[in-house]
JSON list of C-alpha atoms and ligand atoms in Angstrom, two decimals:
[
{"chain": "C", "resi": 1, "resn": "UNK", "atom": "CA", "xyz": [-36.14, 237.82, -25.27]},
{"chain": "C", "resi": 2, "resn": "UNK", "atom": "CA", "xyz": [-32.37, 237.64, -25.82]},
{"chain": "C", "resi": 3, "resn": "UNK", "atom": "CA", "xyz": [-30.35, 240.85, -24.64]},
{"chain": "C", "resi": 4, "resn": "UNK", "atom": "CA", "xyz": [-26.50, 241.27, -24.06]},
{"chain": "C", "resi": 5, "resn": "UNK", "atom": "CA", "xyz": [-26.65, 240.25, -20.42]},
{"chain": "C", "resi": 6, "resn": "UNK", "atom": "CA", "xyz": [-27.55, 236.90, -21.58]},
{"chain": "C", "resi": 7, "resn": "UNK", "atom": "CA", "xyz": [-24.46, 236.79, -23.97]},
{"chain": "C", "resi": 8, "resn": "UNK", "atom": "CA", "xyz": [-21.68, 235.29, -21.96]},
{"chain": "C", "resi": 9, "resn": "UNK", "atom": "CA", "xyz": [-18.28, 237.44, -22.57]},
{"chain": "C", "resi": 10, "resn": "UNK", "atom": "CA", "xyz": [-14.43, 235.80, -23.50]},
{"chain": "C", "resi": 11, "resn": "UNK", "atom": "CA", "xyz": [-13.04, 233.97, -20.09]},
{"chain": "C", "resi": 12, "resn": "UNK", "atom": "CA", "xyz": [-15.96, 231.96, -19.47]},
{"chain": "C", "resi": 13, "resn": "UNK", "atom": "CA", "xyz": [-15.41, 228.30, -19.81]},
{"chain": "C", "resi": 14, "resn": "UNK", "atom": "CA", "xyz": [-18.50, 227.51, -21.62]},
{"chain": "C", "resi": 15, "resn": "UNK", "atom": "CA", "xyz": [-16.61, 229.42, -24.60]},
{"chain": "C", "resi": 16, "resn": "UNK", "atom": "CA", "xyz": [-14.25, 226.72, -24.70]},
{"chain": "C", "resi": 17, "resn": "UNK", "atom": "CA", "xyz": [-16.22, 223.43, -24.38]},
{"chain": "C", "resi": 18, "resn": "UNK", "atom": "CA", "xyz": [-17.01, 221.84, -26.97]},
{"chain": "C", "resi": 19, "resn": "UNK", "atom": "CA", "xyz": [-20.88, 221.52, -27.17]},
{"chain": "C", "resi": 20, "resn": "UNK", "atom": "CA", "xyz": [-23.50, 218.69, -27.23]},
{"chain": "C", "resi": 21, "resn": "UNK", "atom": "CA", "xyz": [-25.34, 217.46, -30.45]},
{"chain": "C", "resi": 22, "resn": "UNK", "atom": "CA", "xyz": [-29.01, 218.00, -30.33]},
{"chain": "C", "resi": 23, "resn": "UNK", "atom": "CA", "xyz": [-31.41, 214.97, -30.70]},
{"chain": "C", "resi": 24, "resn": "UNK", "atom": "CA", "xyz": [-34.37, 214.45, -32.45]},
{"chain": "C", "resi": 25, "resn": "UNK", "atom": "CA", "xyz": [-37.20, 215.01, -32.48]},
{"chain": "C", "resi": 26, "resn": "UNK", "atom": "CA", "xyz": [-36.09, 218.88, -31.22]},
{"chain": "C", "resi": 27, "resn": "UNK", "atom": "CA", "xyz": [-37.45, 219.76, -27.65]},
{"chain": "C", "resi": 28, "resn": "UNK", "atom": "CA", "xyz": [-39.90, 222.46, -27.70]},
{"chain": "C", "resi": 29, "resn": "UNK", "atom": "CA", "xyz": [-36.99, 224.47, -25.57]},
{"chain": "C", "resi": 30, "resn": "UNK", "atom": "CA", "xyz": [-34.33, 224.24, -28.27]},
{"chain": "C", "resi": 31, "resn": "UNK", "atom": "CA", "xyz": [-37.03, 225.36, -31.20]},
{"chain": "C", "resi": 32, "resn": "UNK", "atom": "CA", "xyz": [-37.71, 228.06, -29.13]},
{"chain": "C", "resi": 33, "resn": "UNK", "atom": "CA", "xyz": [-33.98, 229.02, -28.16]},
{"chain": "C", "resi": 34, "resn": "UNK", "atom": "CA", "xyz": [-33.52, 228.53, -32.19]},
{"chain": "C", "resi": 35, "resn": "UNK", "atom": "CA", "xyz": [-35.94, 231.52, -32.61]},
{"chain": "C", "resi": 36, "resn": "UNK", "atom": "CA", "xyz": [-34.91, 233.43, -29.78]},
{"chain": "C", "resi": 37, "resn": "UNK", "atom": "CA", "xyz": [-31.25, 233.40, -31.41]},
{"chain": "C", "resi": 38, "resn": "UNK", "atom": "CA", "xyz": [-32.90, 234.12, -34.81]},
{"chain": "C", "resi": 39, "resn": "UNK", "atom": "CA", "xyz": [-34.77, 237.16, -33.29]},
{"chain": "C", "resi": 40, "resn": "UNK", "atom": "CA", "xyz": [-31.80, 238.43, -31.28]},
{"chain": "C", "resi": 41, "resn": "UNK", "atom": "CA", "xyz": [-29.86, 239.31, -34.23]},
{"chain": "C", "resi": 42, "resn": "UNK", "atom": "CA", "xyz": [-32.92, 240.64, -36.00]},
{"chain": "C", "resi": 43, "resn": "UNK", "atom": "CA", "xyz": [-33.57, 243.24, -33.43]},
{"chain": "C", "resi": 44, "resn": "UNK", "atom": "CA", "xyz": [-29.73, 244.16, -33.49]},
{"chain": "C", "resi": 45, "resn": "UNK", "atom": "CA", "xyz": [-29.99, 244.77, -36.92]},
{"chain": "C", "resi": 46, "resn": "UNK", "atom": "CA", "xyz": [-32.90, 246.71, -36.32]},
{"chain": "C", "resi": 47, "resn": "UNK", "atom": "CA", "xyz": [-31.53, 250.59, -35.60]},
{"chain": "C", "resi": 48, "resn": "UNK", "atom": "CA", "xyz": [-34.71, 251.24, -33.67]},
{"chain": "C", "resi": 49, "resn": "UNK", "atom": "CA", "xyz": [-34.37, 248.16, -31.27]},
{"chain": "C", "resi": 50, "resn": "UNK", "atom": "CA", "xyz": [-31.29, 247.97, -31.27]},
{"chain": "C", "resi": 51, "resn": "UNK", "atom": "CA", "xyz": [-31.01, 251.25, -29.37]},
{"chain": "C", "resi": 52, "resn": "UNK", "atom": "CA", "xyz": [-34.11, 250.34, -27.22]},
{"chain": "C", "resi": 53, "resn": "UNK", "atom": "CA", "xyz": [-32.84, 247.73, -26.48]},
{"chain": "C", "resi": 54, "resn": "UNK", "atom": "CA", "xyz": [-28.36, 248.44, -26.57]},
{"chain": "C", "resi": 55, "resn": "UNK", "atom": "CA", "xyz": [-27.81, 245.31, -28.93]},
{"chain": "C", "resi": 56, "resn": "UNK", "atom": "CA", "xyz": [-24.84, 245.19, -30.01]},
{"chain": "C", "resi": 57, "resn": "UNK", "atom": "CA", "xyz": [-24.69, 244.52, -33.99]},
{"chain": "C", "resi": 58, "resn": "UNK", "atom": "CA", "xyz": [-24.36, 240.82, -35.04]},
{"chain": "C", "resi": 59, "resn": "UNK", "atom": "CA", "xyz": [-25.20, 238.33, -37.30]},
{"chain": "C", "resi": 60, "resn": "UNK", "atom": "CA", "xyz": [-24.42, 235.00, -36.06]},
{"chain": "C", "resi": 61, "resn": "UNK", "atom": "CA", "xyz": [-25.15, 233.67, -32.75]},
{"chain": "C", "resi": 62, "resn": "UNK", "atom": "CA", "xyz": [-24.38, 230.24, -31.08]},
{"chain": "C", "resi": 63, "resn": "UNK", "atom": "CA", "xyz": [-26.26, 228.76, -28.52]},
{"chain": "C", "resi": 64, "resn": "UNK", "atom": "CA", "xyz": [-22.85, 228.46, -26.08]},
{"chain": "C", "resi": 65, "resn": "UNK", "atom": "CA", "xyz": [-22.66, 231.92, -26.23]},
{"chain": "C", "resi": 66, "resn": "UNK", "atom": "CA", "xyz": [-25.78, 232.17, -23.87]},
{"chain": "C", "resi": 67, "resn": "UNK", "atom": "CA", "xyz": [-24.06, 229.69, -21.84]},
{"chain": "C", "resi": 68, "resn": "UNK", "atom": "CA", "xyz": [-25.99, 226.57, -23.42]},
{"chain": "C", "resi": 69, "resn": "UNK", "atom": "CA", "xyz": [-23.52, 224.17, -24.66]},
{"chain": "C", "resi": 70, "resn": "UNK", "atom": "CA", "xyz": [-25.51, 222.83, -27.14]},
{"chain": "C", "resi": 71, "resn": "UNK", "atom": "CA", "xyz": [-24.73, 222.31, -31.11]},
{"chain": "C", "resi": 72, "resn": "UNK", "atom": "CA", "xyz": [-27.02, 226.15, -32.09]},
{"chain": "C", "resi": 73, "resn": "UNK", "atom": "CA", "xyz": [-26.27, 228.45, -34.52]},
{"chain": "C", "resi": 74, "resn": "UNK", "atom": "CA", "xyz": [-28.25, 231.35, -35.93]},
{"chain": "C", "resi": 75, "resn": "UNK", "atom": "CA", "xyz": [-27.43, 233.45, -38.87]},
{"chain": "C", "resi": 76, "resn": "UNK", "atom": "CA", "xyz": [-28.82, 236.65, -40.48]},
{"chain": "C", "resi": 77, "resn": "UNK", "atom": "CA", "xyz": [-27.16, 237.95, -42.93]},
{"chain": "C", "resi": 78, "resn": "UNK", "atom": "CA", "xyz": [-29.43, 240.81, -44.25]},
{"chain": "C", "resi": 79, "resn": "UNK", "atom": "CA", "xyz": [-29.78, 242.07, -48.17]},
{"chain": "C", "resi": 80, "resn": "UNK", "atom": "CA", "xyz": [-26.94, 244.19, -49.66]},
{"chain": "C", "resi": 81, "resn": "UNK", "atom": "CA", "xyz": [-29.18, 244.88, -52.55]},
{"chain": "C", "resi": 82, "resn": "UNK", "atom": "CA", "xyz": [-32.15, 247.83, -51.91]},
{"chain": "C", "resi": 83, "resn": "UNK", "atom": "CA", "xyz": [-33.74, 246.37, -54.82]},
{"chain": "C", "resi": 84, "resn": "UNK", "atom": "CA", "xyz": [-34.08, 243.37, -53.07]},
{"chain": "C", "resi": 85, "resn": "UNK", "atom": "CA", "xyz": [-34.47, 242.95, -49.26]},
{"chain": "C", "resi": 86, "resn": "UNK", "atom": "CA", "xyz": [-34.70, 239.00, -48.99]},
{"chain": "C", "resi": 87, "resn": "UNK", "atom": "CA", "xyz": [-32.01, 238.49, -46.63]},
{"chain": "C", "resi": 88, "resn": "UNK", "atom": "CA", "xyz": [-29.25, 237.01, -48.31]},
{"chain": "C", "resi": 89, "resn": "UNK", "atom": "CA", "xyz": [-28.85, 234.37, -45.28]},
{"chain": "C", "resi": 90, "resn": "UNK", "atom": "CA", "xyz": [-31.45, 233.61, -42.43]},
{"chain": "C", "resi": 91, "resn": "UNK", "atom": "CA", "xyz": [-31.60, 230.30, -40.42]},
{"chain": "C", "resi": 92, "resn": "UNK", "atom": "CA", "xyz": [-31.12, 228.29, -37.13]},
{"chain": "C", "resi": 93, "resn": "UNK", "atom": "CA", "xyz": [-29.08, 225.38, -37.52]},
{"chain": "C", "resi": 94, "resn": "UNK", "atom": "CA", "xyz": [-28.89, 222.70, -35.09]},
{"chain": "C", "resi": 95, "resn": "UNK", "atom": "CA", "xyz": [-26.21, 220.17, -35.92]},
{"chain": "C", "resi": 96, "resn": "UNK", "atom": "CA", "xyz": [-24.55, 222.19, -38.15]},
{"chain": "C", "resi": 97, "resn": "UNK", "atom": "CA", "xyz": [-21.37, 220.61, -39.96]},
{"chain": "C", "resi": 98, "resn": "UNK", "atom": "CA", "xyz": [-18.46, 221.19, -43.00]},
{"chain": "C", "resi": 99, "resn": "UNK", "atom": "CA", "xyz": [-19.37, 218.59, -45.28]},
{"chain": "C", "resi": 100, "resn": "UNK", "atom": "CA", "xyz": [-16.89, 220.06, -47.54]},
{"chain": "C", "resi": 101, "resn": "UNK", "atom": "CA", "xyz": [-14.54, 223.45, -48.18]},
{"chain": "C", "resi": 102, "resn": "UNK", "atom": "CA", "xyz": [-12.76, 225.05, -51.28]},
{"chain": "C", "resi": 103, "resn": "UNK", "atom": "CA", "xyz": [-9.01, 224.58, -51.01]},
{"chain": "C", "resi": 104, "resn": "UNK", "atom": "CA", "xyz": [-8.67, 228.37, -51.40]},
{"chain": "C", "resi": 105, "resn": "UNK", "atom": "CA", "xyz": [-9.19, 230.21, -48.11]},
{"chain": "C", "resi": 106, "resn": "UNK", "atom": "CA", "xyz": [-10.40, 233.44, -47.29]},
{"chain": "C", "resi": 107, "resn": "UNK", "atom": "CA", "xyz": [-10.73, 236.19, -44.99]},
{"chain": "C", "resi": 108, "resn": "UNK", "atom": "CA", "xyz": [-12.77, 239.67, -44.12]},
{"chain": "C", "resi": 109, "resn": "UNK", "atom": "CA", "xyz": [-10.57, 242.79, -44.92]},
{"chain": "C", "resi": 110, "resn": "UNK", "atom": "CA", "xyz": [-11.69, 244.12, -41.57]},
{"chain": "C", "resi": 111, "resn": "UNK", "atom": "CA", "xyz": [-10.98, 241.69, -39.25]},
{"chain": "C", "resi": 112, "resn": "UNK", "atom": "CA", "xyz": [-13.68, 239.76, -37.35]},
{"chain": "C", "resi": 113, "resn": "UNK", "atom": "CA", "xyz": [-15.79, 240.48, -34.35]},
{"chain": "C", "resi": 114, "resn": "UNK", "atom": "CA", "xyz": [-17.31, 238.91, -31.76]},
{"chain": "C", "resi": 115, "resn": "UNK", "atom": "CA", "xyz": [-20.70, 239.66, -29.38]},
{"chain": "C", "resi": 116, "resn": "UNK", "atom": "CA", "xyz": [-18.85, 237.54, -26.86]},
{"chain": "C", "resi": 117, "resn": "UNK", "atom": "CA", "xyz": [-15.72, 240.04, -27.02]},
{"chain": "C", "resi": 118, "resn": "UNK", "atom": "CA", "xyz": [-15.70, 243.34, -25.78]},
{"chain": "C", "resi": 119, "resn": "UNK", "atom": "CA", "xyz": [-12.76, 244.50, -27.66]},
{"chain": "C", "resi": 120, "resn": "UNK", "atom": "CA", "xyz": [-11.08, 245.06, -31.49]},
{"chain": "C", "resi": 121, "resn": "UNK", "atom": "CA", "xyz": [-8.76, 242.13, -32.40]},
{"chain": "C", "resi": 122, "resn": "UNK", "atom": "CA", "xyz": [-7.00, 243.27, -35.24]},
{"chain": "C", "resi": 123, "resn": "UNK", "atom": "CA", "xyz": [-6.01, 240.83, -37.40]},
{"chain": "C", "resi": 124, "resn": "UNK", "atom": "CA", "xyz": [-6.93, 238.46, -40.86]},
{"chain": "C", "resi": 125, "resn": "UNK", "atom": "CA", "xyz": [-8.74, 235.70, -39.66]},
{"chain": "C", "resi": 126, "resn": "UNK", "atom": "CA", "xyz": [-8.03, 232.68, -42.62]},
{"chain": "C", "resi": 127, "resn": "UNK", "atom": "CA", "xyz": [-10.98, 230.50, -42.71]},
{"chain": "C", "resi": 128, "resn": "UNK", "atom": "CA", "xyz": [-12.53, 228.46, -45.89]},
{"chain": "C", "resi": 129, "resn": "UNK", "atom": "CA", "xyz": [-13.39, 231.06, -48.78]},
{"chain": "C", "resi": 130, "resn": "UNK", "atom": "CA", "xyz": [-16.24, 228.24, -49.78]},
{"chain": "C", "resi": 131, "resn": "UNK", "atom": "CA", "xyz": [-17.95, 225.34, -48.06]},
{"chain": "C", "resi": 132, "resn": "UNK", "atom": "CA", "xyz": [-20.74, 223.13, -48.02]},
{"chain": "C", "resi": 133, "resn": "UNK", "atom": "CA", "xyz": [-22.33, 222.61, -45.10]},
{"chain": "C", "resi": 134, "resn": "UNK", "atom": "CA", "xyz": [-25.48, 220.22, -44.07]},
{"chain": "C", "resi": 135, "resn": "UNK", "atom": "CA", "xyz": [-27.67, 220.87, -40.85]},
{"chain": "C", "resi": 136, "resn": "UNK", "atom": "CA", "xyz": [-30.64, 220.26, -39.12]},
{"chain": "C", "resi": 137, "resn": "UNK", "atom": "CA", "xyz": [-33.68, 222.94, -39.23]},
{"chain": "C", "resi": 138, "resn": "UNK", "atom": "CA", "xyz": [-36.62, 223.51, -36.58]},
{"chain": "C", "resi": 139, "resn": "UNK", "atom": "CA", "xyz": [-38.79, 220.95, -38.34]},
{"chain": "C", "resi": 140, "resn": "UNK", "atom": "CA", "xyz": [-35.95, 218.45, -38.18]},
{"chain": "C", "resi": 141, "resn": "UNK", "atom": "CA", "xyz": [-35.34, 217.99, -42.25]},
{"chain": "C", "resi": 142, "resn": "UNK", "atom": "CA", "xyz": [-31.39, 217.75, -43.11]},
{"chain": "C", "resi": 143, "resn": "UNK", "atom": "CA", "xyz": [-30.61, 220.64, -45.08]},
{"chain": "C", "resi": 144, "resn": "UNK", "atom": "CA", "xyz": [-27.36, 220.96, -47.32]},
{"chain": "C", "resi": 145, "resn": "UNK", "atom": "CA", "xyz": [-25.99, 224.81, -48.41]},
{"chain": "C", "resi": 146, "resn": "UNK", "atom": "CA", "xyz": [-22.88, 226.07, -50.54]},
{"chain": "C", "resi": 147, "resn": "UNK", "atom": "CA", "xyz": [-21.52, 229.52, -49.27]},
{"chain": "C", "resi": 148, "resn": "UNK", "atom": "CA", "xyz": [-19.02, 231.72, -50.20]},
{"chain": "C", "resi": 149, "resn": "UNK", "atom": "CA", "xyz": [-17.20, 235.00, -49.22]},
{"chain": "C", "resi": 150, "resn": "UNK", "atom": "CA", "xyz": [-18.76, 236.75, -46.26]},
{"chain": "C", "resi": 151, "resn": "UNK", "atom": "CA", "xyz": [-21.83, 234.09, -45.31]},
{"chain": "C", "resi": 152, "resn": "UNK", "atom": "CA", "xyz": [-19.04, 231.48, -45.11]},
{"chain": "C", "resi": 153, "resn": "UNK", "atom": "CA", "xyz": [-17.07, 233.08, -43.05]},
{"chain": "C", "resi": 154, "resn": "UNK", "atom": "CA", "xyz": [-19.81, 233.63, -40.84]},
{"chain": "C", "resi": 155, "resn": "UNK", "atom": "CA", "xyz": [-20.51, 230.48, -40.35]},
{"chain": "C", "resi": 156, "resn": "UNK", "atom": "CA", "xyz": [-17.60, 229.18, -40.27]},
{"chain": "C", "resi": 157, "resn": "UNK", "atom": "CA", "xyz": [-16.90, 231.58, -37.04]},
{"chain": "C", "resi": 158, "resn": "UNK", "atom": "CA", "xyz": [-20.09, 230.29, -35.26]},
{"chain": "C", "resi": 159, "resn": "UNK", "atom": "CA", "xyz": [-19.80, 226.46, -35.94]},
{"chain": "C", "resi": 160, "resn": "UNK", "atom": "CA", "xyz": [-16.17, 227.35, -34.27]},
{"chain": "C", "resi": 161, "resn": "UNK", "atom": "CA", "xyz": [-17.95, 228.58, -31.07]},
{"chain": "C", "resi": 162, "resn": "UNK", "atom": "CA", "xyz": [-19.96, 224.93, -31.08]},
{"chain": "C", "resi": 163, "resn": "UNK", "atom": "CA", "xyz": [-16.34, 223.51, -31.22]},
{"chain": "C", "resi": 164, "resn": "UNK", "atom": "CA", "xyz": [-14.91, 225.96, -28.31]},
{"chain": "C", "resi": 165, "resn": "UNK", "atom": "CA", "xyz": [-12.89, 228.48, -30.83]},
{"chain": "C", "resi": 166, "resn": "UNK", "atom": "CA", "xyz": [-12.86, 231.78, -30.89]},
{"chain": "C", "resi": 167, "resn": "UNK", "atom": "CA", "xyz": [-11.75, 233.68, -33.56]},
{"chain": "C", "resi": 168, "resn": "UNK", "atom": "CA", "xyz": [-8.52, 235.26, -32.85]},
{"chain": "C", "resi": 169, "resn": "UNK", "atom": "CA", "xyz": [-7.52, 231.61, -32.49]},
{"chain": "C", "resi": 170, "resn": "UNK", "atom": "CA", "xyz": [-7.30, 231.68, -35.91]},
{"chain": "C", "resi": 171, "resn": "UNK", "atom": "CA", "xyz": [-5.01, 235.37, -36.06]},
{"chain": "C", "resi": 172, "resn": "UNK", "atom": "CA", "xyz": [-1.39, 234.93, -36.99]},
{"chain": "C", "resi": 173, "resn": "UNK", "atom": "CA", "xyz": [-0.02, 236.08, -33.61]},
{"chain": "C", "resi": 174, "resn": "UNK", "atom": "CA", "xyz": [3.62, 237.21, -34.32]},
{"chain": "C", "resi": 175, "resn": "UNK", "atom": "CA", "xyz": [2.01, 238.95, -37.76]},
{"chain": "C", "resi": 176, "resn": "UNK", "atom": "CA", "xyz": [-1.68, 239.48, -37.71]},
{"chain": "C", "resi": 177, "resn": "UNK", "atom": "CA", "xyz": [-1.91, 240.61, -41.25]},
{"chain": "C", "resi": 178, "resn": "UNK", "atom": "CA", "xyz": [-0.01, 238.28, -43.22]},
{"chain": "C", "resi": 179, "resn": "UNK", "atom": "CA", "xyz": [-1.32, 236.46, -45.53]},
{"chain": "C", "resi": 180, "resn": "UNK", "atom": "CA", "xyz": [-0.04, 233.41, -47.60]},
{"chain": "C", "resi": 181, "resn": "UNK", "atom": "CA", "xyz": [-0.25, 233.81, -51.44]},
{"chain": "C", "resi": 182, "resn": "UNK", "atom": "CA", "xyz": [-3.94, 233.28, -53.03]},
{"chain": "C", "resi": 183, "resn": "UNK", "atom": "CA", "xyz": [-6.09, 233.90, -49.86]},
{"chain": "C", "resi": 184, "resn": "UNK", "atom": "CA", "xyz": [-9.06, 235.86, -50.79]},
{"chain": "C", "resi": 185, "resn": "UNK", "atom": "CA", "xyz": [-9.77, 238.84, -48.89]},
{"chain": "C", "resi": 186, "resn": "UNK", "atom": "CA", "xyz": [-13.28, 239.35, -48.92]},
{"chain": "C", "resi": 187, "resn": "UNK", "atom": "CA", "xyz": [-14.25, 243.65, -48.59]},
{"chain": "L", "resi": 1, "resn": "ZN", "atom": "ZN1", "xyz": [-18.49, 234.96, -32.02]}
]
């Protein structure tokens, strides 16, 4: 089981490599890493576990992040909706990639976070407001998604850890909160 020891904090190198594709068929050790990932941010979701267990809160993960520089990603984003508590996103993806993005960008009112850094960057961090983007899942079937608003920008920011980015890469150091006319800011 995944815990925050095994997340790898801002400094180490592996942050900043840019990780290896995954080949197919999948080794039995990256399915399982997949649903390690997947289960990691369940339980940190989870208030109960999360407590039992001091998780930090998160919804996307990415394999270099446990210090495997490999091409991971895991995402759970759960239901806004109490009528409905399908989560509105919930997959690994190996091999993720942009096949395509909206010209408008967007960003998260609040700022972005990281499990990887132990500290509040303030700042709008301007990524894609819309993309489509194609991946691999455990089975090893190419699957293609649109997103928008906040399960773009998620990920968005963990296919940047597969490409050694972090997100305050993307902050506008001499003015964190500007923002050029017609970015969306997502609340
Ligand atoms: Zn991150």
């Amino acid at each position: 089981m995944i815990t925050m020891d095994d997340i790898i904090r801002e400094g180490h190198p592996t942050l900043r490599e840019v990780a290896a594709e995954v080949s197919f068929p999948l080794s039995d050790e990256d399915i399982e890493l997949g649903k390690d990932m997947l289960e990691f941010l369940k339980n940190s979701q989870d208030p109960v576990k999360a407590e039992e267990l001091q998780l930090r809160g998160g919804v996307g993960l990415a394999a270099p992040q446990l210090d495997i520089s490999k091409r991971i990603i895991a995402v759970h984003v759960p239901s806004n909706d109490s009528e409905n508590p399908e989560p509105i996103l919930s997959a690994v993806m190996y091999n993720p990639k942009i096949l395509s993005h909206s010209v408008q960008d967007a960003c998260l009112g609040e700022g972005e976070g990281c499990l990887s850094v132990d500290r509040e960057v303030p700042g709008y961090v301007v990524r894609h407001a819309r993309v489509t983007v194609t991946y691999y899942d455990a089975n090893g079937k190419k699957q293609k998604i649109r997103l928008k608003n906040y399960e773009a920008i998620v990920v968005q920011h963990e296919i940047d850890h597969l490409n050694g980015v972090m997100f305050y890469d993307h902050i506008n150091e001499a003015n964190p909160f500007a923002l050029k006319e017609g970015v969306l800011v997502i609340e």
